[in-house]
Short mmCIF file of C-alpha atoms and ligand atoms in Angstrom, two decimals:
data_model
loop_
_atom_site.label_atom_id
_atom_site.label_comp_id
_atom_site.label_asym_id
_atom_site.label_seq_id
_atom_site.Cartn_x
_atom_site.Cartn_y
_atom_site.Cartn_z
CA MET A 1187 120.51 96.30 -9.47
CA ALA A 1188 119.41 93.36 -11.59
CA GLN A 1189 116.23 91.76 -10.25
CA SER A 1190 115.72 88.08 -10.72
CA HIS A 1191 112.69 85.94 -9.95
CA SER A 1192 113.94 82.72 -11.47
CA ASP A 1193 112.50 79.44 -10.42
CA ALA A 1194 111.94 76.31 -12.38
CA ASN A 1195 108.14 76.55 -12.39
CA ARG A 1196 107.72 80.29 -12.90
CA ILE A 1197 105.70 81.43 -15.93
CA PHE A 1198 106.95 84.61 -17.64
CA ILE A 1199 104.47 86.80 -19.51
CA ALA A 1200 105.68 89.54 -21.85
CA GLY A 1201 103.14 92.40 -21.89
CA ALA A 1202 100.89 93.88 -19.20
CA GLY A 1203 98.05 94.62 -21.63
CA ILE A 1204 94.58 93.17 -21.26
CA GLY A 1205 95.62 89.62 -22.19
CA GLY A 1206 98.87 89.52 -20.19
CA LEU A 1207 97.34 90.82 -16.96
CA THR A 1208 94.30 88.52 -17.26
CA ALA A 1209 96.59 85.53 -17.86
CA ALA A 1210 98.69 86.47 -14.81
CA LEU A 1211 95.56 86.65 -12.64
CA CYS A 1212 94.18 83.34 -13.97
CA LEU A 1213 97.55 81.62 -13.34
CA SER A 1214 97.95 83.12 -9.90
CA ARG A 1215 94.45 81.93 -8.98
CA ARG A 1216 95.73 78.43 -9.80
CA SER A 1217 98.72 79.00 -7.50
CA ARG A 1218 101.31 79.43 -10.27
CA ALA A 1219 104.15 81.91 -9.73
CA VAL A 1220 104.09 84.49 -12.54
CA THR A 1221 106.31 87.38 -13.62
CA VAL A 1222 104.84 89.98 -16.00
CA ILE A 1223 107.38 91.99 -17.98
CA GLU A 1224 106.10 95.28 -19.39
CA GLN A 1225 108.14 97.74 -21.42
CA ALA A 1226 106.09 100.79 -20.36
CA SER A 1227 107.41 102.19 -17.08
CA GLU A 1228 103.93 103.44 -16.24
CA LEU A 1229 100.59 102.20 -17.62
CA ARG A 1230 99.14 105.52 -18.76
CA PRO A 1231 95.42 105.98 -19.50
CA VAL A 1232 95.85 105.76 -23.28
CA GLY A 1233 93.44 104.25 -25.78
CA SER A 1234 89.70 104.51 -25.95
CA GLY A 1235 86.72 102.20 -25.67
CA LEU A 1236 86.63 98.40 -25.73
CA GLN A 1237 83.66 96.07 -25.81
CA LEU A 1238 83.28 93.43 -23.10
CA PRO A 1239 80.74 91.03 -24.59
CA PRO A 1240 79.09 88.29 -22.49
CA ASN A 1241 81.77 85.75 -23.48
CA THR A 1242 84.37 87.66 -21.42
CA MET A 1243 82.32 88.28 -18.33
CA GLN A 1244 82.43 84.77 -16.89
CA VAL A 1245 86.25 84.89 -16.83
CA LEU A 1246 86.28 88.33 -15.19
CA ARG A 1247 83.61 87.21 -12.71
CA ASP A 1248 85.58 84.10 -11.77
CA LEU A 1249 88.53 86.40 -11.04
CA GLY A 1250 86.27 88.32 -8.64
CA LEU A 1251 86.53 91.52 -10.70
CA GLU A 1252 82.89 92.22 -11.53
CA ASP A 1253 82.31 94.62 -8.62
CA ALA A 1254 85.52 96.52 -9.34
CA LEU A 1255 84.53 96.87 -13.01
CA LEU A 1256 80.94 98.03 -12.39
CA PRO A 1257 81.67 101.75 -11.76
CA HIS A 1258 83.57 101.91 -15.07
CA VAL A 1259 81.25 100.06 -17.45
CA ALA A 1260 78.13 100.96 -19.37
CA ALA A 1261 75.53 98.45 -20.55
CA PRO A 1262 74.06 99.65 -23.88
CA ARG A 1263 70.39 98.88 -24.40
CA ALA A 1264 70.94 97.79 -28.03
CA ILE A 1265 73.14 98.08 -31.09
CA GLU A 1266 71.40 100.48 -33.48
CA VAL A 1267 72.52 100.02 -37.08
CA MET A 1268 72.19 103.00 -39.44
CA THR A 1269 73.63 103.72 -42.87
CA TRP A 1270 75.29 106.68 -44.54
CA ARG A 1271 71.94 107.45 -46.22
CA SER A 1272 69.74 107.97 -43.16
CA ASP A 1273 69.76 108.06 -39.37
CA THR A 1274 66.69 105.80 -39.21
CA PRO A 1275 67.98 102.42 -38.00
CA VAL A 1276 67.87 99.54 -40.49
CA ALA A 1277 68.24 97.13 -37.59
CA GLU A 1278 68.34 97.04 -33.83
CA ILE A 1279 70.13 94.20 -32.06
CA PRO A 1280 68.88 93.95 -28.48
CA LEU A 1281 71.49 93.89 -25.70
CA GLY A 1282 70.71 94.90 -22.08
CA LYS A 1283 68.46 92.46 -20.20
CA ILE A 1284 67.75 90.36 -23.31
CA ALA A 1285 71.44 89.60 -23.90
CA GLU A 1286 72.02 89.03 -20.20
CA GLU A 1287 69.17 86.52 -19.96
CA ARG A 1288 70.25 84.78 -23.15
CA TYR A 1289 73.95 84.45 -22.26
CA GLY A 1290 73.95 84.62 -18.47
CA ALA A 1291 76.19 87.70 -18.54
CA PRO A 1292 75.75 91.29 -19.69
CA TYR A 1293 77.16 92.98 -22.80
CA LEU A 1294 79.30 95.82 -21.45
CA VAL A 1295 81.51 98.59 -22.81
CA ILE A 1296 84.46 100.17 -21.01
CA HIS A 1297 87.46 102.43 -21.57
CA ARG A 1298 90.59 100.32 -22.17
CA ALA A 1299 92.47 102.24 -19.48
CA ASP A 1300 89.76 101.50 -16.88
CA LEU A 1301 89.84 97.78 -17.67
CA GLN A 1302 93.64 97.73 -17.56
CA GLY A 1303 93.55 99.70 -14.27
CA VAL A 1304 91.23 97.15 -12.62
CA LEU A 1305 93.38 94.23 -13.83
CA LEU A 1306 96.58 95.96 -12.71
CA LYS A 1307 95.23 96.69 -9.23
CA ALA A 1308 94.21 93.05 -8.83
CA ALA A 1309 97.62 91.88 -10.10
CA ARG A 1310 99.42 94.18 -7.64
CA ALA A 1311 97.33 92.68 -4.82
CA SER A 1312 98.19 89.08 -5.81
CA ALA A 1313 101.13 87.68 -3.87
CA GLY A 1314 101.94 85.23 -6.68
CA ILE A 1315 102.42 87.92 -9.36
CA THR A 1316 105.64 89.88 -9.83
CA LEU A 1317 105.24 92.94 -12.06
CA ARG A 1318 108.30 94.35 -13.78
CA LEU A 1319 107.32 97.62 -15.44
CA GLY A 1320 109.88 99.52 -17.52
CA THR A 1321 111.44 96.22 -18.59
CA ARG A 1322 111.57 95.02 -22.18
CA LEU A 1323 111.95 91.43 -23.29
CA ARG A 1324 114.81 91.38 -25.78
CA ALA A 1325 115.54 87.74 -26.48
CA ALA A 1326 114.77 84.26 -25.20
CA ALA A 1327 116.05 80.73 -25.63
CA GLN A 1328 114.71 77.38 -24.50
CA SER A 1329 116.04 73.95 -23.65
CA ALA A 1330 114.12 70.74 -23.02
CA ASP A 1331 113.30 71.78 -19.46
CA ALA A 1332 113.59 75.57 -19.13
CA ILE A 1333 113.46 78.97 -20.79
CA LYS A 1334 116.07 81.69 -20.45
CA LEU A 1335 115.23 85.37 -20.98
CA GLU A 1336 117.27 88.48 -21.76
CA LEU A 1337 115.63 91.60 -20.36
CA GLU A 1338 116.59 95.25 -20.71
CA HIS A 1339 115.51 98.46 -19.00
CA ALA A 1340 113.08 100.17 -21.36
CA ALA A 1341 113.38 103.79 -20.17
CA GLU A 1342 114.66 106.15 -22.88
CA ASP A 1343 117.39 107.60 -20.66
CA THR A 1344 118.85 104.17 -19.82
CA ASP A 1345 122.59 103.96 -20.38
CA PRO A 1346 123.05 101.53 -23.32
CA ASP A 1347 125.90 99.90 -21.38
CA THR A 1348 123.55 98.87 -18.54
CA PRO A 1349 123.95 95.11 -18.25
CA LEU A 1350 121.02 92.94 -19.30
CA ASP A 1351 119.03 90.97 -16.75
CA HIS A 1352 118.69 87.25 -17.19
CA ASP A 1353 115.85 85.14 -15.86
CA THR A 1354 114.90 81.50 -16.15
CA GLY A 1355 111.56 79.75 -15.79
CA ALA A 1356 109.16 77.15 -17.18
CA ALA A 1357 107.45 79.02 -20.05
CA LEU A 1358 107.35 82.34 -21.90
CA ILE A 1359 103.96 83.70 -22.93
CA GLY A 1360 104.02 86.42 -25.58
CA ALA A 1361 101.13 88.73 -24.68
CA ASP A 1362 103.07 91.62 -26.16
CA GLY A 1363 100.48 92.84 -28.62
CA VAL A 1364 100.29 93.35 -32.34
CA TRP A 1365 104.05 94.09 -32.73
CA SER A 1366 105.01 91.14 -30.54
CA THR A 1367 108.74 90.56 -30.03
CA VAL A 1368 108.00 86.99 -28.97
CA ARG A 1369 106.19 86.33 -32.24
CA ARG A 1370 108.66 87.96 -34.61
CA ARG A 1371 112.10 87.85 -33.03
CA ILE A 1372 111.85 84.85 -30.75
CA MET A 1373 109.50 82.50 -32.63
CA GLY A 1374 110.41 83.82 -36.11
CA LEU A 1375 106.78 84.12 -37.26
CA ARG A 1376 105.36 86.57 -39.78
CA ALA A 1377 104.52 90.01 -38.37
CA ALA A 1378 101.16 91.76 -38.60
CA ALA A 1379 100.59 93.87 -41.72
CA PHE A 1380 98.75 97.13 -42.34
CA SER A 1381 95.18 96.31 -43.32
CA GLY A 1382 94.49 99.44 -45.37
CA ARG A 1383 92.17 100.69 -42.65
CA THR A 1384 92.61 103.53 -40.15
CA ALA A 1385 90.74 103.96 -36.86
CA TYR A 1386 90.09 107.56 -35.78
CA ARG A 1387 89.33 107.63 -32.05
CA ALA A 1388 88.07 110.25 -29.61
CA VAL A 1389 86.52 110.20 -26.13
CA ILE A 1390 84.37 113.16 -25.01
CA PRO A 1391 82.09 114.00 -22.05
CA ALA A 1392 78.74 112.22 -22.50
CA SER A 1393 76.96 115.41 -21.46
CA GLU A 1394 77.88 116.89 -24.88
CA VAL A 1395 76.16 114.05 -26.75
CA PRO A 1396 72.46 114.12 -27.74
CA GLU A 1397 70.39 112.00 -25.32
CA ARG A 1398 69.33 109.63 -28.12
CA TRP A 1399 72.84 108.12 -28.40
CA ARG A 1400 73.86 107.88 -24.77
CA ASN A 1401 72.44 104.46 -24.00
CA VAL A 1402 73.10 102.54 -27.21
CA THR A 1403 75.97 101.30 -29.31
CA GLY A 1404 75.64 103.09 -32.65
CA LEU A 1405 76.96 101.49 -35.85
CA TRP A 1406 76.82 103.51 -39.09
CA LEU A 1407 77.60 101.65 -42.33
CA GLY A 1408 78.81 103.28 -45.54
CA PRO A 1409 81.02 102.91 -48.60
CA ARG A 1410 84.62 102.23 -47.50
CA ALA A 1411 83.97 103.49 -43.96
CA HIS A 1412 81.90 102.98 -40.85
CA VAL A 1413 81.39 104.71 -37.50
CA VAL A 1414 80.94 103.15 -34.05
CA HIS A 1415 80.06 104.91 -30.79
CA TYR A 1416 79.06 103.96 -27.27
CA PRO A 1417 79.21 105.28 -23.70
CA VAL A 1418 82.17 104.44 -21.43
CA ALA A 1419 83.35 105.39 -17.91
CA GLY A 1420 80.07 104.43 -16.23
CA GLY A 1421 78.18 106.49 -18.83
CA GLU A 1422 80.11 109.69 -18.02
CA ARG A 1423 82.12 109.67 -21.25
CA PHE A 1424 81.40 108.82 -24.86
CA ASN A 1425 83.63 106.86 -27.22
CA LEU A 1426 83.63 107.63 -30.95
CA VAL A 1427 85.49 105.66 -33.61
CA ALA A 1428 85.48 106.29 -37.36
CA LEU A 1429 86.99 103.45 -39.41
CA VAL A 1430 88.11 104.37 -42.88
CA GLU A 1431 89.74 102.59 -45.83
CA GLU A 1432 92.84 104.60 -46.71
CA ASP A 1433 96.62 104.44 -47.08
CA TRP A 1434 98.94 105.11 -44.17
CA GLN A 1435 101.77 107.55 -44.91
CA GLU A 1436 103.19 108.31 -41.45
CA GLU A 1437 106.18 106.66 -39.85
CA ALA A 1438 104.55 105.90 -36.48
CA TRP A 1439 101.53 103.59 -36.37
CA SER A 1440 99.45 106.09 -34.36
CA GLY A 1441 99.31 109.83 -33.86
CA PRO A 1442 97.18 112.97 -33.97
CA ALA A 1443 94.63 113.14 -36.79
CA ASP A 1444 93.54 115.98 -39.08
CA ARG A 1445 90.05 116.76 -37.74
CA SER A 1446 88.84 118.75 -40.74
CA ALA A 1447 89.99 116.07 -43.22
CA LEU A 1448 88.08 113.52 -41.17
CA LEU A 1449 84.90 115.62 -41.14
CA ASP A 1450 85.27 116.18 -44.89
CA ARG A 1451 85.50 112.40 -45.42
CA PHE A 1452 82.00 112.07 -43.89
CA ARG A 1453 80.46 115.20 -45.46
CA ASP A 1454 77.74 113.20 -47.31
CA TRP A 1455 76.66 111.22 -44.23
CA PRO A 1456 73.46 112.00 -42.25
CA GLY A 1457 73.43 115.20 -40.20
CA SER A 1458 73.18 113.42 -36.85
CA CYS A 1459 76.26 111.31 -37.63
CA ARG A 1460 78.21 114.39 -38.75
CA GLU A 1461 77.05 116.20 -35.62
CA LEU A 1462 78.55 113.45 -33.45
CA LEU A 1463 81.81 113.45 -35.41
CA SER A 1464 82.10 117.22 -35.05
CA LEU A 1465 81.91 117.11 -31.23
CA PRO A 1466 85.54 116.14 -30.42
CA SER A 1467 87.99 119.02 -30.79
CA SER A 1468 90.79 116.57 -31.56
CA TRP A 1469 91.15 112.98 -32.78
CA LEU A 1470 93.87 110.35 -32.65
CA LYS A 1471 94.38 107.93 -35.51
CA TRP A 1472 95.67 104.35 -35.47
CA ALA A 1473 96.80 102.23 -38.40
CA LEU A 1474 94.89 98.95 -38.12
CA CYS A 1475 97.22 96.00 -38.52
CA SER A 1476 96.12 92.39 -38.65
CA MET A 1477 97.45 88.88 -39.19
CA ASP A 1478 96.43 86.00 -41.41
CA PRO A 1479 94.99 82.88 -39.78
CA GLY A 1480 96.96 79.66 -39.97
CA THR A 1481 100.23 80.29 -38.09
CA SER A 1482 101.15 78.23 -35.06
CA TRP A 1483 101.08 80.03 -31.69
CA VAL A 1484 103.24 77.57 -29.80
CA ASP A 1485 106.85 76.46 -30.05
CA GLY A 1486 107.97 74.22 -27.19
CA ARG A 1487 107.88 76.39 -24.06
CA PHE A 1488 106.98 79.58 -25.95
CA ALA A 1489 103.34 80.50 -26.63
CA LEU A 1490 101.41 83.51 -27.92
CA LEU A 1491 98.21 85.01 -26.59
CA GLY A 1492 95.83 87.83 -27.61
CA ASP A 1493 96.91 90.20 -30.39
CA ALA A 1494 100.38 88.62 -30.52
CA ALA A 1495 98.70 85.38 -31.66
CA HIS A 1496 95.82 86.65 -33.77
CA ALA A 1497 95.68 90.44 -34.21
CA MET A 1498 92.43 91.10 -36.04
CA LEU A 1499 90.47 94.02 -37.40
CA PRO A 1500 88.28 95.42 -34.61
CA PHE A 1501 85.16 94.85 -36.75
CA ALA A 1502 83.80 92.05 -34.58
CA ALA A 1503 84.62 94.04 -31.40
CA GLN A 1504 86.36 90.94 -29.99
CA GLY A 1505 90.08 91.84 -29.70
CA ALA A 1506 90.08 92.17 -25.92
CA ALA A 1507 87.52 89.39 -25.55
CA MET A 1508 89.68 86.86 -27.41
CA ALA A 1509 92.71 87.84 -25.28
CA ILE A 1510 90.65 87.28 -22.11
CA GLU A 1511 89.34 83.90 -23.34
CA ASP A 1512 92.92 82.88 -24.31
CA ALA A 1513 94.15 83.83 -20.84
CA GLU A 1514 91.63 81.59 -19.09
CA ALA A 1515 92.39 78.61 -21.37
CA LEU A 1516 96.16 79.05 -21.06
CA ALA A 1517 96.04 79.04 -17.26
CA ARG A 1518 93.72 76.02 -17.18
CA HIS A 1519 95.96 73.95 -19.48
CA LEU A 1520 99.16 74.94 -17.66
CA ASP A 1521 97.49 73.94 -14.39
CA GLN A 1522 96.17 70.62 -15.66
CA GLY A 1523 99.37 69.74 -17.50
CA ALA A 1524 101.93 71.19 -15.09
CA SER A 1525 104.27 68.23 -15.47
CA ASP A 1526 104.64 68.66 -19.26
CA VAL A 1527 104.63 72.35 -20.19
CA PRO A 1528 105.12 71.99 -23.99
CA ARG A 1529 102.23 69.54 -24.12
CA ALA A 1530 100.01 71.84 -22.02
CA LEU A 1531 100.78 74.73 -24.38
CA ARG A 1532 99.91 72.60 -27.42
CA ALA A 1533 96.59 71.69 -25.75
CA TYR A 1534 95.94 75.41 -25.17
CA GLU A 1535 96.55 76.14 -28.85
CA ALA A 1536 94.39 73.20 -29.96
CA GLU A 1537 91.49 74.49 -27.86
CA ARG A 1538 91.77 78.14 -28.87
CA GLN A 1539 92.98 78.41 -32.45
CA ASP A 1540 89.83 77.43 -34.38
CA ARG A 1541 87.66 79.77 -32.35
CA ALA A 1542 90.03 82.75 -32.61
CA GLU A 1543 90.39 82.20 -36.35
CA ARG A 1544 86.62 82.00 -36.77
CA VAL A 1545 86.39 85.42 -35.10
CA MET A 1546 89.18 86.75 -37.38
CA ARG A 1547 87.13 85.61 -40.38
CA LEU A 1548 83.98 87.21 -38.92
CA ALA A 1549 85.87 90.52 -38.56
CA ARG A 1550 86.97 90.34 -42.21
CA SER A 1551 83.48 89.47 -43.37
CA ASN A 1552 82.04 92.40 -41.36
CA ASP A 1553 84.62 94.62 -43.07
CA ARG A 1554 83.17 93.68 -46.48
CA ILE A 1555 79.55 93.94 -45.34
CA TYR A 1556 79.89 97.22 -43.42
CA HIS A 1557 81.70 98.97 -46.30
CA MET A 1558 79.46 97.86 -49.20
CA SER A 1559 78.17 100.41 -51.69
CA GLY A 1560 75.58 100.56 -54.50
CA PRO A 1561 73.12 97.69 -55.06
CA LEU A 1562 74.99 95.36 -52.70
CA ALA A 1563 74.51 97.83 -49.84
CA LEU A 1564 70.81 98.18 -50.68
CA ALA A 1565 70.43 94.38 -50.61
CA ARG A 1566 72.28 94.24 -47.27
CA ASP A 1567 69.95 96.85 -45.78
CA LEU A 1568 66.89 95.00 -47.07
CA VAL A 1569 68.04 91.76 -45.44
CA MET A 1570 68.80 93.55 -42.16
CA ARG A 1571 65.39 95.24 -42.12
CA SER A 1572 63.62 91.93 -42.77
CA LEU A 1573 65.26 89.95 -39.95
CA PRO A 1574 63.60 89.98 -36.51
CA SER A 1575 65.93 91.69 -34.06
CA GLU A 1576 66.36 88.68 -31.76
CA ARG A 1577 67.37 86.62 -34.79
CA LEU A 1578 70.20 89.09 -35.48
CA LEU A 1579 71.43 88.42 -31.95
CA ALA A 1580 70.92 84.66 -32.21
CA ARG A 1581 73.34 84.55 -35.19
CA LEU A 1582 76.07 85.38 -32.69
CA ASP A 1583 75.14 82.77 -30.07
CA TRP A 1584 78.29 80.77 -30.94
CA LEU A 1585 80.36 83.84 -30.05
CA TYR A 1586 78.62 85.42 -27.07
CA GLY A 1587 77.49 82.12 -25.55
CA TRP A 1588 81.07 80.90 -24.86
CA ARG A 1589 81.83 79.84 -21.29
CA PRO A 1590 85.00 78.47 -19.72
CA PRO A 1591 84.50 74.70 -19.36
CA GLY A 1592 82.79 73.92 -16.06
CA ALA A 1593 81.37 77.45 -15.60
C1 FAD B 1071 98.49 101.62 -25.64
C2 FAD B 1071 97.38 100.80 -26.27
C3 FAD B 1071 96.12 101.40 -26.50
C4 FAD B 1071 95.10 100.66 -27.10
N1 FAD B 1071 93.89 101.26 -27.30
C5 FAD B 1071 92.87 100.55 -27.83
C6 FAD B 1071 91.58 101.15 -28.02
O1 FAD B 1071 91.38 102.32 -27.75
N2 FAD B 1071 90.57 100.40 -28.54
C7 FAD B 1071 90.77 99.09 -28.90
O2 FAD B 1071 89.83 98.42 -29.37
N3 FAD B 1071 91.98 98.49 -28.74
C8 FAD B 1071 93.02 99.19 -28.22
N4 FAD B 1071 94.25 98.59 -28.05
C9 FAD B 1071 94.38 97.18 -28.46
C10 FAD B 1071 93.70 96.26 -27.47
O3 FAD B 1071 94.18 96.50 -26.15
C11 FAD B 1071 94.01 94.84 -27.87
O4 FAD B 1071 93.55 94.62 -29.20
C12 FAD B 1071 93.31 93.80 -27.01
O5 FAD B 1071 93.01 94.26 -25.73
C13 FAD B 1071 94.21 92.56 -26.88
O6 FAD B 1071 95.25 92.91 -25.99
P1 FAD B 1071 96.64 92.20 -25.80
O7 FAD B 1071 96.80 92.00 -24.33
O8 FAD B 1071 96.81 91.06 -26.70
O9 FAD B 1071 97.69 93.32 -26.28
P2 FAD B 1071 97.87 94.83 -25.84
O10 FAD B 1071 96.72 95.31 -25.06
O11 FAD B 1071 98.28 95.55 -27.06
O12 FAD B 1071 99.12 94.78 -24.82
C14 FAD B 1071 100.43 94.44 -25.20
C15 FAD B 1071 101.40 94.95 -24.13
O13 FAD B 1071 102.70 94.42 -24.37
C16 FAD B 1071 103.68 95.41 -24.12
N5 FAD B 1071 104.91 95.03 -24.86
C17 FAD B 1071 105.09 95.03 -26.21
N6 FAD B 1071 106.33 94.58 -26.51
C18 FAD B 1071 106.95 94.28 -25.33
C19 FAD B 1071 108.25 93.76 -24.99
N7 FAD B 1071 109.16 93.43 -25.92
N8 FAD B 1071 108.56 93.59 -23.68
C20 FAD B 1071 107.64 93.91 -22.72
N9 FAD B 1071 106.40 94.41 -22.99
C21 FAD B 1071 106.05 94.58 -24.28
C22 FAD B 1071 102.99 96.68 -24.61
O14 FAD B 1071 103.59 97.83 -24.05
C23 FAD B 1071 101.55 96.46 -24.13
O15 FAD B 1071 101.34 96.95 -22.82
C24 FAD B 1071 95.32 99.30 -27.48
C25 FAD B 1071 96.57 98.70 -27.24
C26 FAD B 1071 97.60 99.43 -26.63
C27 FAD B 1071 98.95 98.78 -26.34
#
């Protein structure tokens, strides 16, 4: 039977990912009725690690989620930066207590599925949030004072003749990720494009990993590739990601990876890096797709959030963080400007766009710096060695020091 939760003030969010669920919780906290539409019929524990830098923690704290997150997170002592030539760090960026004192919140790492699980549980417990899993947003239209949605059942065995659901409300928020339907089909904006980079991901028991790496974020830089690793799941598991410049030949944008080809790609790297990469018995690979800055995220009563607005390379480790920041700002503007939704959405975009695009540019610049070779790489390493470690952290104060206004 078709479900409908139409009411004139209801906010519809497409996507129950990190951004969509956080936005629903922030809106519900401000007493707005929200419906979240998610195409997956079940939110399975897919994906691997995500970084939760200090700039996200105030939002999650304000939602009362810190205690629920604690069993799942790890707090690395530092980021150790090595290169493909040696496992002796060229730099160490302090995190732990130093970052917490500097920014008023810790720098944490977590498995994406654990973060999504905590957000989902909180959303299920919120009376103001209606969750519609297994439902795909197909189309939407807007008039001066309302939006109208066409929704379909997303299960593969659904009879194609099943009638569509229709819903109406005050605004549609596209939090539907890098391949956003709201962005492409509803707002007619340019889609994300393959960046020429692939992420190979694996998560293994931390007990298999040498002690030296269990309490830090490791970052290995090399020509046309880099490697990142850190603990997740309260330190019980270990997340490994190898990021490589290469073409993408498959049809799907993610899938199983060829382990031996991956190990061969890193055959000239230091033994301790190769040892880590050899630990997982299987890897998954993801084509990394990103967008160019400069497109609008808002059209009347439609707005984008998270990857749908600004999908970026994960080289600043801020994809989830930007979605969480967006969610807080969106809810605040919709609350303050409830009587004029299009205006509130424009104010949201005006507050968020410069910052998100600055982070997109940082990710691109890290891409160049991390993957340097020859004399440029030697110069990079020299500069990194010469800078005091707290200064390396201070360069990111503008990023990690963000707080929601009034916090
Ligand atoms: C399955 C999955 C695994 C991931 N794993 C990792 C990882 O290991 N490491 C990492 O750094 N990043 C990962 N990411 C990306 C990361 O979650 C995002 O970069 C970041 O959290 C910003 O999230 P978002 O909420 O904008 O989008 P996402 O987290 O991508 O969520 C978008 C949601 O929208 C839903 N959706 C899409 N189209 C529709 C539609 N038409 N109707 C209804 N629902 C729709 C999707 O099913 C998805 O649940 C993953 C994303 C996904 C979807």
